[in-house]
Amino acid sequence: MRVILVSGPSGSGKTTVARLLAESRLSPSVHLHTDDFYAAIRQGALAPYLPEAHEQNRIVTGVIARAAAGYAAGGYHTVVDGVVGPWFLGAYEEAAEAARVGLLYVVLRPDRETALARGTSRSRHPLTDRKVLDRIYDGFADLGPHERNVLDSTGLTPEETADAVLARR
């Protein structure tokens, strides 16, 4: 089994695609939504996009990575969705190696306007501020050696995107 890490900027469709993968494309499967791990912090939580949240983000990322690897080691296809840039990929690589499971890192990156339009129009999401969303998008604009992990999902439906993720096996 392996961990499929579906990343990208806000509004890229990570959660929708991860849910599709876990609910209809893989079995047995687990879907870990990173926002849920951040929401578990009841006192002293910082918005993860703030620079001063780096240590909190490092800790939460490690917890998620180990949980994902644990599920995969137990025989589950494990899909994680979250804003995970290469700067936090090491935690997933270490956890996958320790658990002896595979890791697939895919960055969904539609064009900027598509991501910002989706991100600012979400009615049930706490983060819809265009300036913040634009800054998050900037973090994924040039991934250097990780550009090979980018999937341009601009013109794809969620189903087509899920299929394209699985095609990267």
PDB file of C-alpha atoms in Angstrom:
ATOM      1  CA  MET A   1       0.000   0.000   0.000  1.00  0.00           C
ATOM      2  CA  ARG A   2       0.977   3.615  -0.222  1.00  0.00           C
ATOM      3  CA  VAL A   3       0.184   7.140   0.806  1.00  0.00           C
ATOM      4  CA  ILE A   4      -1.166   9.407  -1.917  1.00  0.00           C
ATOM      5  CA  LEU A   5      -0.493  12.995  -0.906  1.00  0.00           C
ATOM      6  CA  VAL A   6      -2.761  15.357  -2.857  1.00  0.00           C
ATOM      7  CA  SER A   7      -1.433  18.855  -2.399  1.00  0.00           C
ATOM      8  CA  GLY A   8      -1.679  22.260  -4.018  1.00  0.00           C
ATOM      9  CA  PRO A   9      -2.803  25.781  -3.295  1.00  0.00           C
ATOM     10  CA  SER A  10      -6.182  26.586  -1.790  1.00  0.00           C
ATOM     11  CA  GLY A  11      -8.943  26.212  -4.364  1.00  0.00           C
ATOM     12  CA  SER A  12      -7.076  23.615  -6.411  1.00  0.00           C
ATOM     13  CA  GLY A  13      -9.607  20.851  -5.691  1.00  0.00           C
ATOM     14  CA  LYS A  14      -7.504  18.778  -3.276  1.00  0.00           C
ATOM     15  CA  THR A  15     -10.293  17.762  -0.933  1.00  0.00           C
ATOM     16  CA  THR A  16     -12.775  16.967  -3.693  1.00  0.00           C
ATOM     17  CA  VAL A  17     -10.240  14.828  -5.548  1.00  0.00           C
ATOM     18  CA  ALA A  18      -8.987  13.098  -2.391  1.00  0.00           C
ATOM     19  CA  ARG A  19     -12.552  12.275  -1.384  1.00  0.00           C
ATOM     20  CA  LEU A  20     -13.249  10.840  -4.853  1.00  0.00           C
ATOM     21  CA  LEU A  21     -10.122   8.707  -4.695  1.00  0.00           C
ATOM     22  CA  ALA A  22     -10.942   7.331  -1.254  1.00  0.00           C
ATOM     23  CA  GLU A  23     -14.670   6.851  -1.794  1.00  0.00           C
ATOM     24  CA  SER A  24     -14.811   5.455  -5.311  1.00  0.00           C
ATOM     25  CA  ARG A  25     -11.408   4.652  -6.767  1.00  0.00           C
ATOM     26  CA  LEU A  26      -9.518   2.760  -4.042  1.00  0.00           C
ATOM     27  CA  SER A  27     -10.453   0.011  -1.592  1.00  0.00           C
ATOM     28  CA  PRO A  28      -9.900  -0.370   1.275  1.00  0.00           C
ATOM     29  CA  SER A  29      -9.159   3.283   1.758  1.00  0.00           C
ATOM     30  CA  VAL A  30      -8.658   6.091   4.244  1.00  0.00           C
ATOM     31  CA  HIS A  31      -8.987   9.832   3.599  1.00  0.00           C
ATOM     32  CA  LEU A  32      -7.072  12.137   5.930  1.00  0.00           C
ATOM     33  CA  HIS A  33      -8.063  15.790   5.579  1.00  0.00           C
ATOM     34  CA  THR A  34      -5.246  17.878   7.051  1.00  0.00           C
ATOM     35  CA  ASP A  35      -7.624  20.671   8.072  1.00  0.00           C
ATOM     36  CA  ASP A  36      -9.141  18.227  10.590  1.00  0.00           C
ATOM     37  CA  PHE A  37      -5.765  17.809  12.295  1.00  0.00           C
ATOM     38  CA  TYR A  38      -5.348  21.570  12.608  1.00  0.00           C
ATOM     39  CA  ALA A  39      -8.906  21.878  13.952  1.00  0.00           C
ATOM     40  CA  ALA A  40      -8.011  19.384  16.698  1.00  0.00           C
ATOM     41  CA  ILE A  41      -5.858  22.065  18.344  1.00  0.00           C
ATOM     42  CA  ARG A  42      -8.321  23.646  20.759  1.00  0.00           C
ATOM     43  CA  GLN A  43      -6.193  26.257  22.531  1.00  0.00           C
ATOM     44  CA  GLY A  44      -3.286  28.185  21.088  1.00  0.00           C
ATOM     45  CA  ALA A  45      -3.849  27.320  17.428  1.00  0.00           C
ATOM     46  CA  LEU A  46      -2.397  29.639  14.820  1.00  0.00           C
ATOM     47  CA  ALA A  47      -3.668  30.024  11.277  1.00  0.00           C
ATOM     48  CA  PRO A  48      -1.331  27.696   9.359  1.00  0.00           C
ATOM     49  CA  TYR A  49      -0.577  30.293   6.676  1.00  0.00           C
ATOM     50  CA  LEU A  50       1.011  32.687   9.193  1.00  0.00           C
ATOM     51  CA  PRO A  51       4.833  32.723   9.324  1.00  0.00           C
ATOM     52  CA  GLU A  52       4.769  32.304  13.104  1.00  0.00           C
ATOM     53  CA  ALA A  53       2.849  29.013  12.701  1.00  0.00           C
ATOM     54  CA  HIS A  54       5.895  27.195  11.292  1.00  0.00           C
ATOM     55  CA  GLU A  55       6.606  25.129  14.424  1.00  0.00           C
ATOM     56  CA  GLN A  56       2.921  24.229  14.849  1.00  0.00           C
ATOM     57  CA  ASN A  57       2.799  23.222  11.171  1.00  0.00           C
ATOM     58  CA  ARG A  58       5.927  21.093  11.534  1.00  0.00           C
ATOM     59  CA  ILE A  59       4.377  19.217  14.465  1.00  0.00           C
ATOM     60  CA  VAL A  60       0.974  18.741  12.820  1.00  0.00           C
ATOM     61  CA  THR A  61       2.588  17.631   9.558  1.00  0.00           C
ATOM     62  CA  GLY A  62       4.621  15.002  11.401  1.00  0.00           C
ATOM     63  CA  VAL A  63       1.510  13.672  13.131  1.00  0.00           C
ATOM     64  CA  ILE A  64      -0.409  13.462   9.848  1.00  0.00           C
ATOM     65  CA  ALA A  65       2.502  11.825   8.021  1.00  0.00           C
ATOM     66  CA  ARG A  66       2.894   9.147  10.693  1.00  0.00           C
ATOM     67  CA  ALA A  67      -0.863   8.497  10.802  1.00  0.00           C
ATOM     68  CA  ALA A  68      -0.997   8.181   7.018  1.00  0.00           C
ATOM     69  CA  ALA A  69       1.964   5.804   6.923  1.00  0.00           C
ATOM     70  CA  GLY A  70       0.421   3.764   9.742  1.00  0.00           C
ATOM     71  CA  TYR A  71      -2.821   3.293   7.841  1.00  0.00           C
ATOM     72  CA  ALA A  72      -0.921   2.369   4.668  1.00  0.00           C
ATOM     73  CA  ALA A  73       1.221  -0.135   6.586  1.00  0.00           C
ATOM     74  CA  GLY A  74      -2.019  -1.628   7.901  1.00  0.00           C
ATOM     75  CA  GLY A  75      -3.232  -2.328   4.380  1.00  0.00           C
ATOM     76  CA  TYR A  76      -5.201   0.784   3.486  1.00  0.00           C
ATOM     77  CA  HIS A  77      -4.800   2.981   0.430  1.00  0.00           C
ATOM     78  CA  THR A  78      -4.310   6.266   2.261  1.00  0.00           C
ATOM     79  CA  VAL A  79      -5.164   9.582   0.639  1.00  0.00           C
ATOM     80  CA  VAL A  80      -4.067  12.790   2.355  1.00  0.00           C
ATOM     81  CA  ASP A  81      -5.153  16.215   1.160  1.00  0.00           C
ATOM     82  CA  GLY A  82      -3.635  19.465   2.296  1.00  0.00           C
ATOM     83  CA  VAL A  83      -1.469  22.444   1.494  1.00  0.00           C
ATOM     84  CA  VAL A  84       1.822  20.539   1.674  1.00  0.00           C
ATOM     85  CA  GLY A  85       4.660  22.134  -0.228  1.00  0.00           C
ATOM     86  CA  PRO A  86       8.064  20.537  -0.693  1.00  0.00           C
ATOM     87  CA  TRP A  87       9.159  22.308   2.498  1.00  0.00           C
ATOM     88  CA  PHE A  88       7.146  19.722   4.498  1.00  0.00           C
ATOM     89  CA  LEU A  89       7.464  16.738   2.161  1.00  0.00           C
ATOM     90  CA  GLY A  90      10.353  15.304   4.189  1.00  0.00           C
ATOM     91  CA  ALA A  91       8.039  14.314   7.054  1.00  0.00           C
ATOM     92  CA  TYR A  92       5.977  12.189   4.657  1.00  0.00           C
ATOM     93  CA  GLU A  93       9.055  10.659   3.039  1.00  0.00           C
ATOM     94  CA  GLU A  94      10.507   9.709   6.439  1.00  0.00           C
ATOM     95  CA  ALA A  95       7.218   8.258   7.706  1.00  0.00           C
ATOM     96  CA  ALA A  96       6.664   6.267   4.502  1.00  0.00           C
ATOM     97  CA  GLU A  97      10.203   4.905   4.593  1.00  0.00           C
ATOM     98  CA  ALA A  98       9.922   3.940   8.270  1.00  0.00           C
ATOM     99  CA  ALA A  99       6.615   2.145   7.596  1.00  0.00           C
ATOM    100  CA  ARG A 100       7.938   0.602   4.362  1.00  0.00           C
ATOM    101  CA  VAL A 101       5.100   1.961   2.260  1.00  0.00           C
ATOM    102  CA  GLY A 102       5.072   3.911  -0.975  1.00  0.00           C
ATOM    103  CA  LEU A 103       4.461   7.621  -1.325  1.00  0.00           C
ATOM    104  CA  LEU A 104       2.951   9.460  -4.287  1.00  0.00           C
ATOM    105  CA  TYR A 105       3.137  13.263  -4.106  1.00  0.00           C
ATOM    106  CA  VAL A 106       0.866  15.110  -6.533  1.00  0.00           C
ATOM    107  CA  VAL A 107       0.455  18.881  -6.602  1.00  0.00           C
ATOM    108  CA  LEU A 108      -2.800  20.026  -8.175  1.00  0.00           C
ATOM    109  CA  ARG A 109      -2.118  23.406  -9.725  1.00  0.00           C
ATOM    110  CA  PRO A 110      -4.825  24.906 -11.887  1.00  0.00           C
ATOM    111  CA  ASP A 111      -4.078  28.345 -13.273  1.00  0.00           C
ATOM    112  CA  ARG A 112      -4.049  31.150 -10.706  1.00  0.00           C
ATOM    113  CA  GLU A 113      -7.406  32.659 -11.674  1.00  0.00           C
ATOM    114  CA  THR A 114      -9.173  29.295 -11.483  1.00  0.00           C
ATOM    115  CA  ALA A 115      -7.748  28.576  -8.024  1.00  0.00           C
ATOM    116  CA  LEU A 116      -8.524  32.080  -6.739  1.00  0.00           C
ATOM    117  CA  ALA A 117     -12.063  32.021  -8.143  1.00  0.00           C
ATOM    118  CA  ARG A 118     -12.727  28.676  -6.445  1.00  0.00           C
ATOM    119  CA  GLY A 119     -11.055  29.722  -3.212  1.00  0.00           C
ATOM    120  CA  THR A 120     -12.907  33.014  -2.835  1.00  0.00           C
ATOM    121  CA  SER A 121     -16.312  31.517  -3.678  1.00  0.00           C
ATOM    122  CA  ARG A 122     -16.326  28.745  -1.043  1.00  0.00           C
ATOM    123  CA  SER A 123     -19.230  29.363   1.310  1.00  0.00           C
ATOM    124  CA  ARG A 124     -18.316  26.959   4.110  1.00  0.00           C
ATOM    125  CA  HIS A 125     -14.589  27.527   4.275  1.00  0.00           C
ATOM    126  CA  PRO A 126     -12.873  29.813   6.797  1.00  0.00           C
ATOM    127  CA  LEU A 127     -10.226  30.959   4.297  1.00  0.00           C
ATOM    128  CA  THR A 128     -11.604  33.029   1.428  1.00  0.00           C
ATOM    129  CA  ASP A 129      -9.399  36.142   1.642  1.00  0.00           C
ATOM    130  CA  ARG A 130      -8.016  36.752  -1.854  1.00  0.00           C
ATOM    131  CA  LYS A 131      -4.720  38.241  -0.627  1.00  0.00           C
ATOM    132  CA  VAL A 132      -3.994  35.222   1.570  1.00  0.00           C
ATOM    133  CA  LEU A 133      -5.060  32.792  -1.168  1.00  0.00           C
ATOM    134  CA  ASP A 134      -2.823  34.618  -3.650  1.00  0.00           C
ATOM    135  CA  ARG A 135       0.147  34.278  -1.268  1.00  0.00           C
ATOM    136  CA  ILE A 136      -0.528  30.563  -0.809  1.00  0.00           C
ATOM    137  CA  TYR A 137      -0.700  30.134  -4.585  1.00  0.00           C
ATOM    138  CA  ASP A 138       2.672  31.894  -4.878  1.00  0.00           C
ATOM    139  CA  GLY A 139       4.159  29.170  -2.673  1.00  0.00           C
ATOM    140  CA  PHE A 140       3.311  26.615  -5.366  1.00  0.00           C
ATOM    141  CA  ALA A 141       4.184  28.752  -8.405  1.00  0.00           C
ATOM    142  CA  ASP A 142       7.702  27.343  -8.847  1.00  0.00           C
ATOM    143  CA  LEU A 143       8.479  24.051  -7.137  1.00  0.00           C
ATOM    144  CA  GLY A 144      11.904  23.569  -8.677  1.00  0.00           C
ATOM    145  CA  PRO A 145      12.735  19.851  -8.811  1.00  0.00           C
ATOM    146  CA  HIS A 146       9.188  19.053  -7.646  1.00  0.00           C
ATOM    147  CA  GLU A 147       7.635  20.549 -10.789  1.00  0.00           C
ATOM    148  CA  ARG A 148       7.471  16.960 -12.050  1.00  0.00           C
ATOM    149  CA  ASN A 149       4.819  16.356  -9.376  1.00  0.00           C
ATOM    150  CA  VAL A 150       2.532  19.105 -10.703  1.00  0.00           C
ATOM    151  CA  LEU A 151      -0.763  18.203 -12.348  1.00  0.00           C
ATOM    152  CA  ASP A 152      -2.405  21.108 -14.180  1.00  0.00           C
ATOM    153  CA  SER A 153      -6.057  20.532 -13.372  1.00  0.00           C
ATOM    154  CA  THR A 154      -7.348  23.764 -14.932  1.00  0.00           C
ATOM    155  CA  GLY A 155      -9.623  22.177 -17.540  1.00  0.00           C
ATOM    156  CA  LEU A 156     -10.271  18.874 -15.798  1.00  0.00           C
ATOM    157  CA  THR A 157     -13.355  17.730 -13.917  1.00  0.00           C
ATOM    158  CA  PRO A 158     -12.774  16.310 -10.428  1.00  0.00           C
ATOM    159  CA  GLU A 159     -13.283  12.807 -11.847  1.00  0.00           C
ATOM    160  CA  GLU A 160     -10.743  13.402 -14.613  1.00  0.00           C
ATOM    161  CA  THR A 161      -8.312  14.817 -12.075  1.00  0.00           C
ATOM    162  CA  ALA A 162      -8.726  11.773  -9.810  1.00  0.00           C
ATOM    163  CA  ASP A 163      -8.054   9.493 -12.772  1.00  0.00           C
ATOM    164  CA  ALA A 164      -4.976  11.547 -13.712  1.00  0.00           C
ATOM    165  CA  VAL A 165      -3.659  11.218 -10.144  1.00  0.00           C
ATOM    166  CA  LEU A 166      -4.040   7.430 -10.273  1.00  0.00           C
ATOM    167  CA  ALA A 167      -2.362   7.321 -13.680  1.00  0.00           C
ATOM    168  CA  ARG A 168       0.801   8.615 -11.988  1.00  0.00           C
ATOM    169  CA  ARG A 169       1.279   5.355 -10.148  1.00  0.00           C
TER     170      ARG A 169
END
